[in-house]
Every structure is written in C-alpha cells, then in structure tokens.
Tab-separated table of C-alpha atoms in Angstrom:
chain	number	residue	atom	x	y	z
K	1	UNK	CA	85.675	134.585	101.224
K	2	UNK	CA	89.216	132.639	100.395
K	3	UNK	CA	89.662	131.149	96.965
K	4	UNK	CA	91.320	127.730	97.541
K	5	UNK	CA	93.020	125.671	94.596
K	6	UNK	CA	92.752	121.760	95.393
K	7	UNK	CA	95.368	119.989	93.568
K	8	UNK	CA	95.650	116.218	93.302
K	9	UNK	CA	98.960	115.703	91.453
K	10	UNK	CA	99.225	111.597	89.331
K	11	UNK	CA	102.496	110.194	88.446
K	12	UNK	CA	101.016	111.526	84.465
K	13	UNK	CA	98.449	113.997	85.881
K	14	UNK	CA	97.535	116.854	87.338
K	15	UNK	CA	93.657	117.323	88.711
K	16	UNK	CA	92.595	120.456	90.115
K	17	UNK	CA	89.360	122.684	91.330
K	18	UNK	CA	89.430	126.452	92.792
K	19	UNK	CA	86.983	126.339	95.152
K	20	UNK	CA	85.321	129.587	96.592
K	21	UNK	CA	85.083	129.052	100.590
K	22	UNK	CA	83.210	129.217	102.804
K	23	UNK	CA	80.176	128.836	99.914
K	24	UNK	CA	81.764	126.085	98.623
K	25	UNK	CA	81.432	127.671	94.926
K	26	UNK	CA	83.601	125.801	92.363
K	27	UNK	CA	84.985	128.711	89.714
K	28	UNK	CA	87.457	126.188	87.587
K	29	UNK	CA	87.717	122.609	87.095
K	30	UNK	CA	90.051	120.610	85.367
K	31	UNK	CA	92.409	118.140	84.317
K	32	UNK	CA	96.221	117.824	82.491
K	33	UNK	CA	97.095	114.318	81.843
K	34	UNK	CA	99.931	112.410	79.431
K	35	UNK	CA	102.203	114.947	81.459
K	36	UNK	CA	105.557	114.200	79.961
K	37	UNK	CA	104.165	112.307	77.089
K	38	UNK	CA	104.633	112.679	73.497
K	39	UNK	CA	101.510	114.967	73.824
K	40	UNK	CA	99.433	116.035	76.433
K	41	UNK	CA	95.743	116.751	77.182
K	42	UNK	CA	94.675	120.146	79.185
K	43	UNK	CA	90.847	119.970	79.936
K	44	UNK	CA	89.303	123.460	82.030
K	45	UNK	CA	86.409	124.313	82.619
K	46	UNK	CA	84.370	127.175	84.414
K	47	UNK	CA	81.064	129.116	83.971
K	48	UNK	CA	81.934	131.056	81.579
K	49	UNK	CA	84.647	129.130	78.927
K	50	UNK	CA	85.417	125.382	78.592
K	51	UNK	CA	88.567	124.111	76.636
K	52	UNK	CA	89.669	121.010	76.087
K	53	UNK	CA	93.010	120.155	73.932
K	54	UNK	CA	96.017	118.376	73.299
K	55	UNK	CA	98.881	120.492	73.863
K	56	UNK	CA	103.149	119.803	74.990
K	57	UNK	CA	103.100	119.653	79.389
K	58	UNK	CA	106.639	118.325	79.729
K	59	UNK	CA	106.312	118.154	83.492
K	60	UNK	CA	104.320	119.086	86.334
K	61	UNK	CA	105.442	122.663	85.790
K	62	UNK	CA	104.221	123.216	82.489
K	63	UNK	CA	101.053	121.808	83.736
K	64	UNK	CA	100.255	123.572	86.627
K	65	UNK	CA	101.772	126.938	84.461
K	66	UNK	CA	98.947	126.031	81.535
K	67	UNK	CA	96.321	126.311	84.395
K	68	UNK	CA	97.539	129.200	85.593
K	69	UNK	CA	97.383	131.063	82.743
K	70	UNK	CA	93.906	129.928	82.295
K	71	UNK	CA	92.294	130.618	85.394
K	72	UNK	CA	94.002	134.677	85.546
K	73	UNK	CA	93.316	134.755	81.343
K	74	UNK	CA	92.146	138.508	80.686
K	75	UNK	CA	89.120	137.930	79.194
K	76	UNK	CA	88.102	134.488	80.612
K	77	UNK	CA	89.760	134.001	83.566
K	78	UNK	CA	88.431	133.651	87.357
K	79	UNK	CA	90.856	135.860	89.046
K	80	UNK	CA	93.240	138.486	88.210
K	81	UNK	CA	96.060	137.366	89.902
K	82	UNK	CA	98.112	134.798	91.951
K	83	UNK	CA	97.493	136.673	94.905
K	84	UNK	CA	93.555	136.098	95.113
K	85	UNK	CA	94.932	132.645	95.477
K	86	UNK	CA	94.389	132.113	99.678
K	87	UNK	CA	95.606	128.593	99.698
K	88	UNK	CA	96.487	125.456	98.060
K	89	UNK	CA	94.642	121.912	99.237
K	90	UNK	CA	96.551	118.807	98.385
K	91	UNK	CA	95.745	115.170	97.849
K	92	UNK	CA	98.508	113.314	99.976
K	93	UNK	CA	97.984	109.707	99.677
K	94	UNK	CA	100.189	108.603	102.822
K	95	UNK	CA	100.502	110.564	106.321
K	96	UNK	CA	102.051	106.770	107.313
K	97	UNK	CA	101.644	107.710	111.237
K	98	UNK	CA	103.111	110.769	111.417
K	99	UNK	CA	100.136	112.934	109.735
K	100	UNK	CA	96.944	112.614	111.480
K	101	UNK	CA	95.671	115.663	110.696
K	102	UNK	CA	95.686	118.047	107.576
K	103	UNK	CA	98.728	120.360	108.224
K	104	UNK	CA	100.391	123.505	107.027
K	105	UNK	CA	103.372	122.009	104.563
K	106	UNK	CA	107.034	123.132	105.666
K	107	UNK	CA	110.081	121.431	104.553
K	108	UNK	CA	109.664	118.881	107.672
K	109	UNK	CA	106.553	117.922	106.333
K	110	UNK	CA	107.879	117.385	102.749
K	111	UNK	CA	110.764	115.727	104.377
K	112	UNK	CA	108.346	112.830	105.842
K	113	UNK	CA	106.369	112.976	102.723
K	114	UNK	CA	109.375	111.363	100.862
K	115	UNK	CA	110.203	109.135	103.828
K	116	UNK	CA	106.830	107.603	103.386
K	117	UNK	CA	107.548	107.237	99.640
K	118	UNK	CA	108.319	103.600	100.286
K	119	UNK	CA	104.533	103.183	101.853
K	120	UNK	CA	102.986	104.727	98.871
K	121	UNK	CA	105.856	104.170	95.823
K	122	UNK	CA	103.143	105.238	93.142
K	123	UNK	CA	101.281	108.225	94.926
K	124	UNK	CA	103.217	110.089	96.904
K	125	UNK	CA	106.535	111.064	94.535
K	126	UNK	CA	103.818	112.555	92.597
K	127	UNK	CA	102.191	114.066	95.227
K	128	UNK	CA	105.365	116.150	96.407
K	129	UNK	CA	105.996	116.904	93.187
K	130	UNK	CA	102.699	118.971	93.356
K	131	UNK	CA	103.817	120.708	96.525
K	132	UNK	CA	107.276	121.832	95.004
K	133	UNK	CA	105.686	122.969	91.683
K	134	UNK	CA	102.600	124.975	93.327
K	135	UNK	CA	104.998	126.323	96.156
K	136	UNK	CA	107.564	128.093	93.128
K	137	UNK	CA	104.308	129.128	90.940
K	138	UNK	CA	102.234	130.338	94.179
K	139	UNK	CA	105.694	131.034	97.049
K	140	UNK	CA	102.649	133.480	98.688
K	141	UNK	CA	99.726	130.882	99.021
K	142	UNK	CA	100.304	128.463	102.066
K	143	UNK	CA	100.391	125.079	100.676
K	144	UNK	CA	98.391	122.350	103.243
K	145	UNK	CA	98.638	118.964	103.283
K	146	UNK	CA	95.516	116.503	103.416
K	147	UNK	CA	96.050	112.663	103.764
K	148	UNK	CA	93.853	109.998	102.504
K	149	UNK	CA	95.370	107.798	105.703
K	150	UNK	CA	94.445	110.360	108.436
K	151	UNK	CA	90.979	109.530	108.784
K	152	UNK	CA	91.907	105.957	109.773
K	153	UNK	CA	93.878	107.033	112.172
K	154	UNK	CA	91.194	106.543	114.806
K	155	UNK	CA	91.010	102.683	113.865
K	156	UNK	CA	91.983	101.449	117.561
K	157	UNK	CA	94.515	99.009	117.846
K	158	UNK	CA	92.751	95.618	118.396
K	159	UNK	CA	91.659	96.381	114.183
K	160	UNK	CA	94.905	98.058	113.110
K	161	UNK	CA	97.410	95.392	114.452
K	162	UNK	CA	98.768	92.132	112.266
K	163	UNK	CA	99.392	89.470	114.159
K	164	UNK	CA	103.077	89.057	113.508
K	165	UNK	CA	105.910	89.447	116.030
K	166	UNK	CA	105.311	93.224	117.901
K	167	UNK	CA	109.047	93.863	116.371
K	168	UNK	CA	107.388	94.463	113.321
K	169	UNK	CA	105.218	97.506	114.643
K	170	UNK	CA	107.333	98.465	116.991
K	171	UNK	CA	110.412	98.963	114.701
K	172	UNK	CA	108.934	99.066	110.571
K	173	UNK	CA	105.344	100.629	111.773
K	174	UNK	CA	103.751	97.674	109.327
K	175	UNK	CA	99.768	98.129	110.554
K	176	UNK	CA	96.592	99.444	109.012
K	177	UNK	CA	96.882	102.527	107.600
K	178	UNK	CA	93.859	102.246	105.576
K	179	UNK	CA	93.111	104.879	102.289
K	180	UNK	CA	90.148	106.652	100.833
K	181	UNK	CA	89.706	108.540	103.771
K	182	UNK	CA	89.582	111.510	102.789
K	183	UNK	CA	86.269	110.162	100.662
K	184	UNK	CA	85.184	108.235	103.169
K	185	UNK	CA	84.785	111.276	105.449
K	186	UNK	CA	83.065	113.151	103.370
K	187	UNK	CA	80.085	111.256	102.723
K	188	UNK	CA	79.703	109.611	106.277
K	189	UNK	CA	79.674	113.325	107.418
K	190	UNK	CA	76.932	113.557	104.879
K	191	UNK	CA	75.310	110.489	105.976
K	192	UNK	CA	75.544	111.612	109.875
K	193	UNK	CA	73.920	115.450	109.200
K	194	UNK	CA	70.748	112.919	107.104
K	195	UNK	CA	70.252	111.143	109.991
K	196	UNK	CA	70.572	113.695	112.173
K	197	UNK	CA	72.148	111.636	115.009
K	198	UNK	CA	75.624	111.798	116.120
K	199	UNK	CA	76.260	108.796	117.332
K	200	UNK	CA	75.857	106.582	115.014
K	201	UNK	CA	76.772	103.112	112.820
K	202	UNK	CA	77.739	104.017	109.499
K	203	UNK	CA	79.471	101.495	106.788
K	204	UNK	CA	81.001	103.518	103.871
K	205	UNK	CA	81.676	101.701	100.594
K	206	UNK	CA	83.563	102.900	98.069
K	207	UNK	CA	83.845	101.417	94.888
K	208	UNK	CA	85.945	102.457	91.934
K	209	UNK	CA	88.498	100.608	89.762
K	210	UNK	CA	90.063	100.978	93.629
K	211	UNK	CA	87.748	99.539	96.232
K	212	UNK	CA	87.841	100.015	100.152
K	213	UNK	CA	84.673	99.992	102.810
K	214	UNK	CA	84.750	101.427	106.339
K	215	UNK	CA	83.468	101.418	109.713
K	216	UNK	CA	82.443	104.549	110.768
K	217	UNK	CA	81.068	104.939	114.209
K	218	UNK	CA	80.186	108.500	115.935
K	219	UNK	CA	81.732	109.798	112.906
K	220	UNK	CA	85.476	108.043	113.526
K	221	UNK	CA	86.668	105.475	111.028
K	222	UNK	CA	87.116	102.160	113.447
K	223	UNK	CA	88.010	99.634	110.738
K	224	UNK	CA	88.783	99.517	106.724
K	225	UNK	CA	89.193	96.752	104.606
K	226	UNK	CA	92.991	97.925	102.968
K	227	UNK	CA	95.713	97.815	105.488
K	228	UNK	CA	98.974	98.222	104.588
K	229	UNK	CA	99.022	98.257	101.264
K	230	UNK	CA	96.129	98.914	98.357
K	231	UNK	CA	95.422	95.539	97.575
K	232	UNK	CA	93.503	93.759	99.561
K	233	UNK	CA	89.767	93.727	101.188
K	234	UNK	CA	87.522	93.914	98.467
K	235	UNK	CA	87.565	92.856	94.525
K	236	UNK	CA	88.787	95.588	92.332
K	237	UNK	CA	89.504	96.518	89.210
K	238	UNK	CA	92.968	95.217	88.781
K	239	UNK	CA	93.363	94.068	92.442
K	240	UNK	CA	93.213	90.997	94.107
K	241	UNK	CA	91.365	92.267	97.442
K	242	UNK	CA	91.901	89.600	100.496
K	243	UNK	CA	93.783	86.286	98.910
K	244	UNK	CA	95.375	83.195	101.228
K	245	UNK	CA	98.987	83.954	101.729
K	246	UNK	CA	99.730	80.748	100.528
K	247	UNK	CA	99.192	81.534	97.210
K	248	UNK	CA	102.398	83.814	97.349
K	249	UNK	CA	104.275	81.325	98.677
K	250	UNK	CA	102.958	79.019	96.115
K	251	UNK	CA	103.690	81.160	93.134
K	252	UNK	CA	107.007	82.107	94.504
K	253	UNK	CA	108.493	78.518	95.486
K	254	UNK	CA	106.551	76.272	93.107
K	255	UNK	CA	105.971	78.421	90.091
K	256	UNK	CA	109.231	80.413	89.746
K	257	UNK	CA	107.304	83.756	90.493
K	258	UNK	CA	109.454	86.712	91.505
K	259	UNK	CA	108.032	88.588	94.730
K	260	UNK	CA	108.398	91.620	92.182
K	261	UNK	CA	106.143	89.319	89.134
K	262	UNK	CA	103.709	88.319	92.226
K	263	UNK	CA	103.321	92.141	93.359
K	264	UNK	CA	102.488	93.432	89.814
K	265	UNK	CA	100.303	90.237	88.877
K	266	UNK	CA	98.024	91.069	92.317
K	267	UNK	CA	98.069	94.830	91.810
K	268	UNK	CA	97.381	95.190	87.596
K	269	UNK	CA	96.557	91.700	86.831
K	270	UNK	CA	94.216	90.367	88.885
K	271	UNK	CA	90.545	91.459	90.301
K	272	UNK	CA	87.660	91.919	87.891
K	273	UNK	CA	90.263	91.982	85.406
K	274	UNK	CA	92.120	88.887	85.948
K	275	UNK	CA	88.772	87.292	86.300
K	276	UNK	CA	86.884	88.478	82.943
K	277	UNK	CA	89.442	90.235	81.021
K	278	UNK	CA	87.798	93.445	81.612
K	279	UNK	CA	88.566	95.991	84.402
K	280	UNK	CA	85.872	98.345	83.295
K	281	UNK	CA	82.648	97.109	85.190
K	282	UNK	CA	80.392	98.545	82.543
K	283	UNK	CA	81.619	96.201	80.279
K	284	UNK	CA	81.350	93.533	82.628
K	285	UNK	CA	77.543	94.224	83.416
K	286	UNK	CA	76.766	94.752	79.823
K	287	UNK	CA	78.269	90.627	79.279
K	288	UNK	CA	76.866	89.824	82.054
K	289	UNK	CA	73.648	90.771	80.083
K	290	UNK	CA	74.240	89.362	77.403
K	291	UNK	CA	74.346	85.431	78.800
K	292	UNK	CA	78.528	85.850	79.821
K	293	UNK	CA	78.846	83.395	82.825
K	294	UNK	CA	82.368	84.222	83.523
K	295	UNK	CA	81.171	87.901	83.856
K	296	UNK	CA	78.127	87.107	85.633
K	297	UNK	CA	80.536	84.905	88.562
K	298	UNK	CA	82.838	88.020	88.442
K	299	UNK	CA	79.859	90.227	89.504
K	300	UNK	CA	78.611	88.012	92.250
K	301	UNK	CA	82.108	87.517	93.964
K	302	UNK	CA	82.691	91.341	93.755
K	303	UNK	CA	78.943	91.504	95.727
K	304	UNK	CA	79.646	89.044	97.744
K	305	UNK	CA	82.901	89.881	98.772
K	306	UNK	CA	81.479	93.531	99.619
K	307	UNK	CA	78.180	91.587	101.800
K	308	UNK	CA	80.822	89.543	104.218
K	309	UNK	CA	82.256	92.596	105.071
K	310	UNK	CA	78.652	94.619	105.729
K	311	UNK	CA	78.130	91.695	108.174
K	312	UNK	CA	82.220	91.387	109.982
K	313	UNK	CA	81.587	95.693	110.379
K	314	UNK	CA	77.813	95.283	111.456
K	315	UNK	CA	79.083	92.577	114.237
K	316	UNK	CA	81.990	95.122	115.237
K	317	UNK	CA	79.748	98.234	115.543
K	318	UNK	CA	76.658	95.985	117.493
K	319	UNK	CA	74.439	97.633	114.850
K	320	UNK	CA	74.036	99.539	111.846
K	321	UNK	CA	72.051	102.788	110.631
K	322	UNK	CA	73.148	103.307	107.332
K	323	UNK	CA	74.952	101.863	104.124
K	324	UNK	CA	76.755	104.250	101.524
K	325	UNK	CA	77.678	103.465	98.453
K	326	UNK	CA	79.676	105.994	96.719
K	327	UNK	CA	82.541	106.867	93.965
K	328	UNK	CA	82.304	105.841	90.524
K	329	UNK	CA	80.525	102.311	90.588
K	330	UNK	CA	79.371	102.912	94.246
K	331	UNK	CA	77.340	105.454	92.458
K	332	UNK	CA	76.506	104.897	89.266
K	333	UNK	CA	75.948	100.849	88.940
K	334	UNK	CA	72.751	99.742	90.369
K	335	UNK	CA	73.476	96.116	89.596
K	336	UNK	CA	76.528	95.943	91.910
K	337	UNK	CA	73.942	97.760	94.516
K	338	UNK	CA	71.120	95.569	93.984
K	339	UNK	CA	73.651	92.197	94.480
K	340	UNK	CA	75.264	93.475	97.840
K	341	UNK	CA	71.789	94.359	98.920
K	342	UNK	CA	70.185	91.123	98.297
K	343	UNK	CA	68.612	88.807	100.724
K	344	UNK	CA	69.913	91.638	103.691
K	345	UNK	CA	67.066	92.030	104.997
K	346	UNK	CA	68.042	90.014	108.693
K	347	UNK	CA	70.511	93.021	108.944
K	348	UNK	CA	67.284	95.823	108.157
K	349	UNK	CA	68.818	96.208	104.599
K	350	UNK	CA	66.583	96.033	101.577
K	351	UNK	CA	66.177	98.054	98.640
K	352	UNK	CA	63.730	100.126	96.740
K	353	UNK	CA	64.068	98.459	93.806
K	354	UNK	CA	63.122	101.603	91.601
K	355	UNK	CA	64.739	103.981	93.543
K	356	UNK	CA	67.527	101.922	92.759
K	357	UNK	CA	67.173	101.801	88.800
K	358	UNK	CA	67.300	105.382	88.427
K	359	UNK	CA	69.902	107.232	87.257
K	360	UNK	CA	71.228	110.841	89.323
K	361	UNK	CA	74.000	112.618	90.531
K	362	UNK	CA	72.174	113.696	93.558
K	363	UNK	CA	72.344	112.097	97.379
K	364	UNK	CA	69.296	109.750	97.375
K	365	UNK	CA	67.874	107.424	99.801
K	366	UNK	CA	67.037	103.891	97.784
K	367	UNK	CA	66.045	102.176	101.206
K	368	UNK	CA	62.694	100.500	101.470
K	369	UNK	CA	61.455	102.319	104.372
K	370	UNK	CA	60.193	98.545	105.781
K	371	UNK	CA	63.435	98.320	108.187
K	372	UNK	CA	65.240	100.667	109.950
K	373	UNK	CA	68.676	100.606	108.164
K	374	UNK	CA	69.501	103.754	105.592
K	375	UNK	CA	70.695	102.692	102.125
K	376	UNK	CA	72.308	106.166	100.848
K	377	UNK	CA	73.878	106.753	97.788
K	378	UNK	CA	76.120	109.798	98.310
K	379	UNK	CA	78.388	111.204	95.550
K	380	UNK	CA	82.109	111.737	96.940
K	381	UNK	CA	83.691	114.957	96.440
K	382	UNK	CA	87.077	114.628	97.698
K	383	UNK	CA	88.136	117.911	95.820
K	384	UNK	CA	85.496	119.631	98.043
K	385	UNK	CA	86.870	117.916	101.719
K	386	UNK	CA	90.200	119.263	100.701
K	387	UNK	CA	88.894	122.594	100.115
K	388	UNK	CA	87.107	122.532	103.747
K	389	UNK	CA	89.910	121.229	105.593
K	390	UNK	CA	91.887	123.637	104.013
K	391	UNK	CA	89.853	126.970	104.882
K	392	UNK	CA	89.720	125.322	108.186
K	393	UNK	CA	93.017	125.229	108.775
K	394	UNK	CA	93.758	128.921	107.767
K	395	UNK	CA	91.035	130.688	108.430
C-alpha cells in the first residue's frame, strides 16, 4: 500500500486528497482558498475529524504547512509522519507537446513547466508553485507530474491542425492541445469497463462553469472541442465557446476594443453569463422556471451548442456507443441533459425520462434501453486519476 497526496494548486488555492493506493481509499480531503488574502479559509476533512475555518495562509507554504500539520496531528491525524507520504500527484494544466505522459518531476520538467506558462498564463504559475512548495515540505516523496493536455495527445493531426500557414506549427507549436483530459479519461475508462468492449465510440461531455466534450475512440481522445486556448467549443460559464473571428476584428477596428479588453470580455464576460447575467446555471434553470425568456434562450443555445457537436464527433467516429455527461452540471442538472438529449433519437439517443429526474452521486445509466446508444452519467474524480497514474508510475 503507498499513501499518495494529490495536490491541485489555484492561483488563490490549494485542493488536495491523500489517497490510499492501490484500494483507492481516500484518508483526507480538503481545501485552502483566499491564499494570500486578508484571511483565508482551511477546510479538512477525514473519517474521523472535520474542520473548517478561517485562518492567515499567506502563501502556498503556509497552506500546504496547515495541511500538514493536520493530516500527521497526534490525536487526529492520518499518518505519523512525512515519510508515510510515498508520493505526490499533481494537477498540471499544460504538458504543451512536450508532456505526453505523467512523469517523474526534475528540474527539466519544471523548467518546461514555466516555458509553457505563456500557453496556460492562469494555471500553470500556480501549478509550479505547488511542485516547489510540496518538494521543500516533502524533499523525500517523488513529486509526479499529470497533465490535463496529455490525454489529447492522441488527437491525430487532420483534427489538431489550424489551417493557417504550416510556419505557425512548425515554429510557435499553435494546434489543439485540448484540456480536461485528465477528467475525460477517467470516466471514458469507466464508460469502456460498462460496456465491456474495447473498442469502442465514446463522446465525453464535461460541463462545469468550464465546458469541453471529446471523442474518445478505443479509449484514445481523437478530437475535443478547446484547442488552443480555453475558450472556445462549447457555451460556458463566462466563456464564449466557438464565435466568428470577425467579431474580433470587429470589436478591435470598429469599436476601439483592445486585443487585451476583447480577451477578458470572451474569457469572464461572456457565455451564460454575458447572455443572462448569471454564470451559475442553477440560477439560470430556476428563471428559466419561473417564465425568464432570456434564461430559457441561454439554456437552449448551451444544449444546442453541446447536440452539433454529438453529431460533428458521431460523423468522425462512424458511430457511437455511449454519451457521458459528467462534472458539476454534466452531473447534477437534468434539464441541460434532457435538452441535449432531445429529439436524438436518429443517432440511438433517448432518455429515460425518470431516470433522468433523479438525483445521485452514483454512475447511472438514464438511457431508454429502446436504441442501442448508452446515456451514462459518470461522476469525474480527477483527484482519483492522479492518484492512479501516480502509483503507476512508481510502483
């Protein structure tokens, strides 16, 4: 048995899980956020004692320190001691196309890491900062790098490419990179061991205030709807998904936009936001509800936005045996579910409608059973892929 601690380090936060491996037992959970705030939050939990507080985490540091302390406490801790620690998991958001598989962090790996900060300006700073402060609180525990861009790596090049000059690959690497992957792999593993067929035609969609769907066939991602960048593909929270180029231009030469205004209106402006004034899609549905047309428009672009891409990955794979919907709305909102699903049925998709109104944290099967397509909804537990990749790698 290896303890790993998974550790997905924010710009203000710091989430974490020790995981027990190869049982895949979780012994802490947690959260620090408002790091470097005026005050902080600290929120642990295990079997045994739960805490959660506002307390001074000037940096990452403190943070990770204040966890520490908590998971070797005396009297409530989970171990005794750094060294029961056997490894450290963590979230890297950009591998760029260098990383392609998880990897055993030296300081050539953390060297790329902050040559790809440019790729991933808001992710991966924080995400080495995690490294550095885990390597000087654990310098025994090999730390191991997992990238949310490595699963798309198999995305061949006829769905990865831009159609710009080749210069622009050749020289700046601009292609798909695609994100969520490490998500994304999780559940269509899940979805492949349900069917119990390897070669299969999967479509993964994850939806949470950040939004991407994939192409999975035999288990390899072979297209995703963000590419370069987070923003486009599908409706998001506070992101545009795919929008006409000319608009940019537009905003830029007509309006008086600056590319930097234009970047931040797409990114935190724009999406179910920019369309409703709400990001939260609970919010949304309950207007929606209550007579809100706006809302109700919002929903059905969001839907429909999610059904052209079903179809365009359907086309690509010449089939389909499942749909996922996962992450925080993929799981939890059976409106969004029941819209995507709707009128679906030339593709074999159609829902159980009650199936779909109920509420669980389990994997469930809300599929009709009248065609032959699988409509899963499978909770994501990236914390937990990082954890196996890990004990993989060093075991």
């Amino acid at each position: 048995m290896k303890n790993i601690l998974v550790i997905n380090s924010g710009s203000s936060s710091l989430k974490f899980q020790l995981i027990k491996m190869p049982d895949e037992t979780v012994l802490a959970s947690g959260l620090v956020e408002r790091i470097g705030q005026e005050r902080g939050k600290l929120s642990y939990k295990s079997e045994k004692f739960s805490v959660s507080e506002e307390t001074e985490v000037p940096n990452h540091t403190a943070g990770l320190k204040a966890v520490t302390k908590l998971l070797m406490d005396p009297e409530n801790g989970v171990i005794k001691d750094a060294s029961e620690i056997s490894a450290i998991g963590h979230r890297v958001v950009h591998g760029g196309d260098k990383f392609s598989e998880t990897i055993v962090i030296d300081a050539k790996v953390k060297a790329t890491i902050k040559e790809l900060f440019s790729l991933a300006p808001l992710h991966n700073p924080p995400n080495l900062t995690g490294i550095e402060v885990a390597e000087e609180i654990f310098p025994g525990a090999p730390q191991v790098g997992v990238f949310d861009t490595a699963f798309h790596r198999s995305i061949p090049s006829r769905a990865n490419r831009y159609a710009i000059p080749n210069s622009f690959y050749e020289d700046q690497k601009i292609q798909v990179y695609g994100f969520h992957g490490t998500s994304h792999k999780y559940v269509s593993e899940k979805a492949i061991e349900y069917l119990g067929k390897e070669n299969s035609k999967i479509i993964s969609v994850h939806l949470g205030n950040g939004c991407s769907i994939t192409a999975v066939q035999n288990g390899k991602s072979i297209d995703h709807s963000l590419g370069f960048g987070p923003v486009n593909g599908l409706i998001m929270g506070t992101r545009s998904g795919d929008i006409d180029q000319s608009v940019i231009f537009y905003l830029i030469n007509q309006l008086g936009y600056t590319a930097q205004e234009v970047s931040d209106l797409l990114h935190h402006k724009s999406g179910m936001l920019g369309l409703t004034g709400y990001s939260d899609l609970r919010d949304i549905e309950a207007e929606a509800e209550n007579g809100n047309r706006i809302c109700q428009l919002a929903l059905e672009m969001n839907a429909y936005r999610i059904k052209k891409y079903i179809g365009g990955y359907a086309a690509a794979m010449n089939g389909l045996d499942a749909v996922i919907f996962t992450a925080g709305i993929g799981e939890n909102s059976d409106v969004i579910r029941a819209l995507v699903c709707k009128e679906m049925d030339f593709l074999g998709i159609e829902l159980n409608e009650a199936e779909n109104g109920k509420r669980s944290k389990d994997f469930r099967d809300i599929s009709s059973g009248k065609y032959g397509v699988k409509i899963l909804v499978i909770p994501t537990n990236e914390e937990l892929e990082i954890a196996k990749q890990t004990y993989d790698l060093i075991s």
